[in-house]
């Protein structure tokens, strides 16, 4: 298949590489030329400008930071929808609100091109291994047509059609508000446990095989406990996702008291200048307030 790919960041670089390695002809674009160079070395073709990724492409993917980048790349005057060939299928892998996905879907329909939102979960490790879960919003026909290329990026057992355009983004926000609030709760729980006298490694070893276990907790083993806050999933993106979830809940009249507190904690960590660190860096706020350090055994 001829595939275009825009946004070669922590997730996109691996997803584009997996498409290349699955035998697709992949044309790539990023505002960072150095990111394009890496993919060209792996067999992709460099696009000279954004619109060039659409030339001859049956599928065009984007993996971008958030709603403003996704909106300008798809809906801008010289954006992807202005150039996508009739019958081509656009696939946005970014995490955005459903309003963004629906606006692009409606504009795509008016231009006789197709669009699905397909946010992903599983982190950089899942992107690298091609084992992401994927949450797709779009028509049944578009979903079926997209499956062969989606399977190069995600685990085919974990690719779900959630409903029409926008439903993938709703599902992703549900997932991420759970993981982001979980970060805040783990910080509170571990700071209490450590201050009360049980070391953080023991807490990790026991809770991770008990009912408090979660994917977020498992990420803490190699980040907070090892004092390594390199992302992975950046705090700034986690804050964006909590904000998008609260905006959606407000539109629907759904109260979100816990997520609101979590978003405020994420915002406070952003104010510290930690936006480009792993989302678990919010532990450092709690450590400061509680007067403890949540540090593991360096041999674990
Ligand atoms: P990132 O910031 O590492 O990558 C974004 C890329 O988009 C960068 O390479 C940047 O140069 C490029 N870009 C920005 N604006 C652009 C534009 N106008 N045109 C072309 N390229 C542009 O982010 P990431 O961690 O790879 O995440 C990408 C998306 O996936 C986000 O929406 C994020 O919420 C979501 N996501 C991330 C993870 C994760 O663990 N990192 C997991 C699941 C979902």
Short mmCIF file of N, CA and C and ligand atoms in Angstrom, two decimals, residues 6-12 15 29-32 35 50 63-66 69 72-73 93-96 120-124 132 172 176 232-234 237 240-241, ligand 1:
data_model
loop_
_atom_site.label_atom_id
_atom_site.label_comp_id
_atom_site.label_asym_id
_atom_site.label_seq_id
_atom_site.Cartn_x
_atom_site.Cartn_y
_atom_site.Cartn_z
N UNK A 6 2.44 11.58 8.98
CA UNK A 6 2.83 12.91 9.48
C UNK A 6 2.94 12.86 11.00
N UNK A 7 4.11 13.27 11.52
CA UNK A 7 4.30 13.33 12.98
C UNK A 7 5.15 12.16 13.45
N UNK A 8 6.47 12.36 13.45
CA UNK A 8 7.41 11.27 13.74
C UNK A 8 8.02 11.45 15.12
N UNK A 9 7.16 11.61 16.11
CA UNK A 9 7.62 11.82 17.49
C UNK A 9 7.86 10.49 18.18
N UNK A 10 7.74 10.50 19.51
CA UNK A 10 8.04 9.29 20.29
C UNK A 10 7.20 8.11 19.82
N UNK A 11 5.94 8.36 19.50
CA UNK A 11 5.07 7.28 19.02
C UNK A 11 5.19 7.11 17.51
N UNK A 12 5.08 8.24 16.78
CA UNK A 12 4.99 8.18 15.33
C UNK A 12 6.21 7.55 14.67
N UNK A 15 5.71 3.85 14.81
CA UNK A 15 4.56 3.39 14.02
C UNK A 15 4.89 3.47 12.53
N UNK A 29 6.49 12.96 6.85
CA UNK A 29 6.71 14.40 7.04
C UNK A 29 6.66 14.73 8.53
N UNK A 30 7.55 15.63 8.94
CA UNK A 30 7.53 16.18 10.30
C UNK A 30 8.13 17.56 10.20
N UNK A 31 7.72 18.47 11.08
CA UNK A 31 8.34 19.80 11.08
C UNK A 31 9.80 19.73 11.52
N UNK A 32 10.21 18.59 12.11
CA UNK A 32 11.61 18.41 12.51
C UNK A 32 12.32 17.57 11.45
N UNK A 35 13.90 14.21 12.36
CA UNK A 35 13.01 13.05 12.56
C UNK A 35 12.73 12.37 11.22
N UNK A 50 4.20 19.18 3.72
CA UNK A 50 3.08 18.40 4.28
C UNK A 50 2.22 17.76 3.18
N UNK A 63 0.17 11.52 13.67
CA UNK A 63 0.40 11.29 15.10
C UNK A 63 1.00 12.57 15.65
N UNK A 64 0.16 13.46 16.13
CA UNK A 64 0.54 14.83 16.47
C UNK A 64 0.21 15.12 17.93
N UNK A 65 0.80 16.19 18.51
CA UNK A 65 0.62 16.41 19.95
C UNK A 65 -0.83 16.56 20.41
N UNK A 66 -1.64 17.36 19.74
CA UNK A 66 -2.99 17.58 20.25
C UNK A 66 -3.88 18.30 19.26
N UNK A 69 -2.59 21.15 16.60
CA UNK A 69 -1.76 20.63 15.50
C UNK A 69 -2.59 19.76 14.56
N UNK A 72 -4.86 22.02 12.40
CA UNK A 72 -4.20 22.76 11.31
C UNK A 72 -3.66 21.82 10.24
N UNK A 73 -3.16 20.64 10.64
CA UNK A 73 -2.61 19.72 9.64
C UNK A 73 -3.72 19.15 8.74
N UNK A 93 -4.08 9.24 14.59
CA UNK A 93 -3.69 8.38 15.73
C UNK A 93 -3.51 9.20 17.01
N UNK A 94 -3.63 10.52 16.92
CA UNK A 94 -3.35 11.40 18.05
C UNK A 94 -4.49 11.32 19.07
N UNK A 95 -4.21 11.80 20.29
CA UNK A 95 -5.28 11.92 21.28
C UNK A 95 -5.85 13.33 21.21
N UNK A 96 -7.11 13.43 20.80
CA UNK A 96 -7.82 14.71 20.71
C UNK A 96 -9.22 14.50 21.27
N UNK A 120 -4.39 5.57 20.17
CA UNK A 120 -3.71 4.32 20.54
C UNK A 120 -3.37 4.33 22.03
N UNK A 121 -3.12 3.15 22.57
CA UNK A 121 -2.63 3.03 23.94
C UNK A 121 -1.60 1.92 24.01
N UNK A 122 -0.65 2.07 24.92
CA UNK A 122 0.40 1.06 25.07
C UNK A 122 1.78 1.69 25.15
N UNK A 123 1.82 3.03 25.00
CA UNK A 123 3.07 3.74 25.22
C UNK A 123 4.11 3.53 24.13
N UNK A 124 5.28 4.10 24.36
CA UNK A 124 6.36 4.01 23.38
C UNK A 124 6.79 2.55 23.19
N UNK A 132 0.26 -2.01 20.10
CA UNK A 132 -0.65 -1.02 20.67
C UNK A 132 -2.10 -1.52 20.63
N UNK A 172 -10.59 6.83 24.10
CA UNK A 172 -9.22 7.14 24.53
C UNK A 172 -9.23 8.08 25.75
N UNK A 176 -7.51 7.46 29.33
CA UNK A 176 -6.43 8.29 29.87
C UNK A 176 -6.80 9.04 31.14
N UNK A 232 9.00 8.25 27.25
CA UNK A 232 7.63 7.92 27.46
C UNK A 232 6.56 8.95 27.10
N UNK A 233 5.66 8.98 28.00
CA UNK A 233 4.46 9.79 27.85
C UNK A 233 4.66 11.06 28.66
N UNK A 234 4.72 12.19 27.94
CA UNK A 234 5.08 13.45 28.60
C UNK A 234 3.94 13.98 29.48
N UNK A 237 1.37 16.06 27.73
CA UNK A 237 0.32 15.32 27.03
C UNK A 237 -0.72 14.80 28.02
N UNK A 240 -2.95 17.64 28.85
CA UNK A 240 -3.86 17.87 27.72
C UNK A 240 -5.03 16.89 27.77
N UNK A 241 -4.74 15.62 28.04
CA UNK A 241 -5.79 14.60 28.02
C UNK A 241 -6.79 14.81 29.17
P1 LIG B 1 5.67 13.88 20.41
O1 LIG B 1 5.57 15.28 20.88
O2 LIG B 1 6.87 13.06 20.77
O3 LIG B 1 5.52 13.81 18.80
C1 LIG B 1 4.75 14.71 18.07
C2 LIG B 1 5.44 14.91 16.72
O4 LIG B 1 4.63 15.76 15.90
C3 LIG B 1 6.81 15.56 16.81
O5 LIG B 1 7.77 14.83 16.06
C4 LIG B 1 6.59 16.96 16.23
O6 LIG B 1 7.75 17.49 15.61
C5 LIG B 1 5.50 16.68 15.23
N1 LIG B 1 4.71 17.85 14.85
C6 LIG B 1 4.17 18.78 15.65
N2 LIG B 1 3.47 19.68 14.92
C7 LIG B 1 3.57 19.27 13.62
C8 LIG B 1 3.06 19.79 12.39
N3 LIG B 1 2.30 20.89 12.37
N4 LIG B 1 3.34 19.13 11.26
C9 LIG B 1 4.13 18.01 11.28
N5 LIG B 1 4.64 17.48 12.41
C10 LIG B 1 4.35 18.12 13.57
O7 LIG B 1 4.35 13.14 20.93
P2 LIG B 1 4.09 11.56 21.10
O8 LIG B 1 4.44 11.15 22.49
O9 LIG B 1 4.66 10.85 19.95
O10 LIG B 1 2.48 11.55 21.03
C11 LIG B 1 1.81 11.75 19.80
C12 LIG B 1 0.31 11.61 20.07
O11 LIG B 1 0.04 10.29 20.57
C13 LIG B 1 -0.23 12.59 21.11
O12 LIG B 1 -1.51 13.01 20.73
C14 LIG B 1 -0.26 11.76 22.38
O13 LIG B 1 -1.23 12.23 23.30
C15 LIG B 1 -0.59 10.39 21.84
N6 LIG B 1 -0.11 9.25 22.64
C16 LIG B 1 1.16 9.26 23.17
C17 LIG B 1 1.59 8.15 23.91
C18 LIG B 1 2.98 8.11 24.54
O14 LIG B 1 3.23 7.21 25.37
N7 LIG B 1 3.90 8.99 24.17
C19 LIG B 1 0.75 7.06 24.10
C20 LIG B 1 -0.52 7.07 23.50
C21 LIG B 1 -0.93 8.18 22.79
#
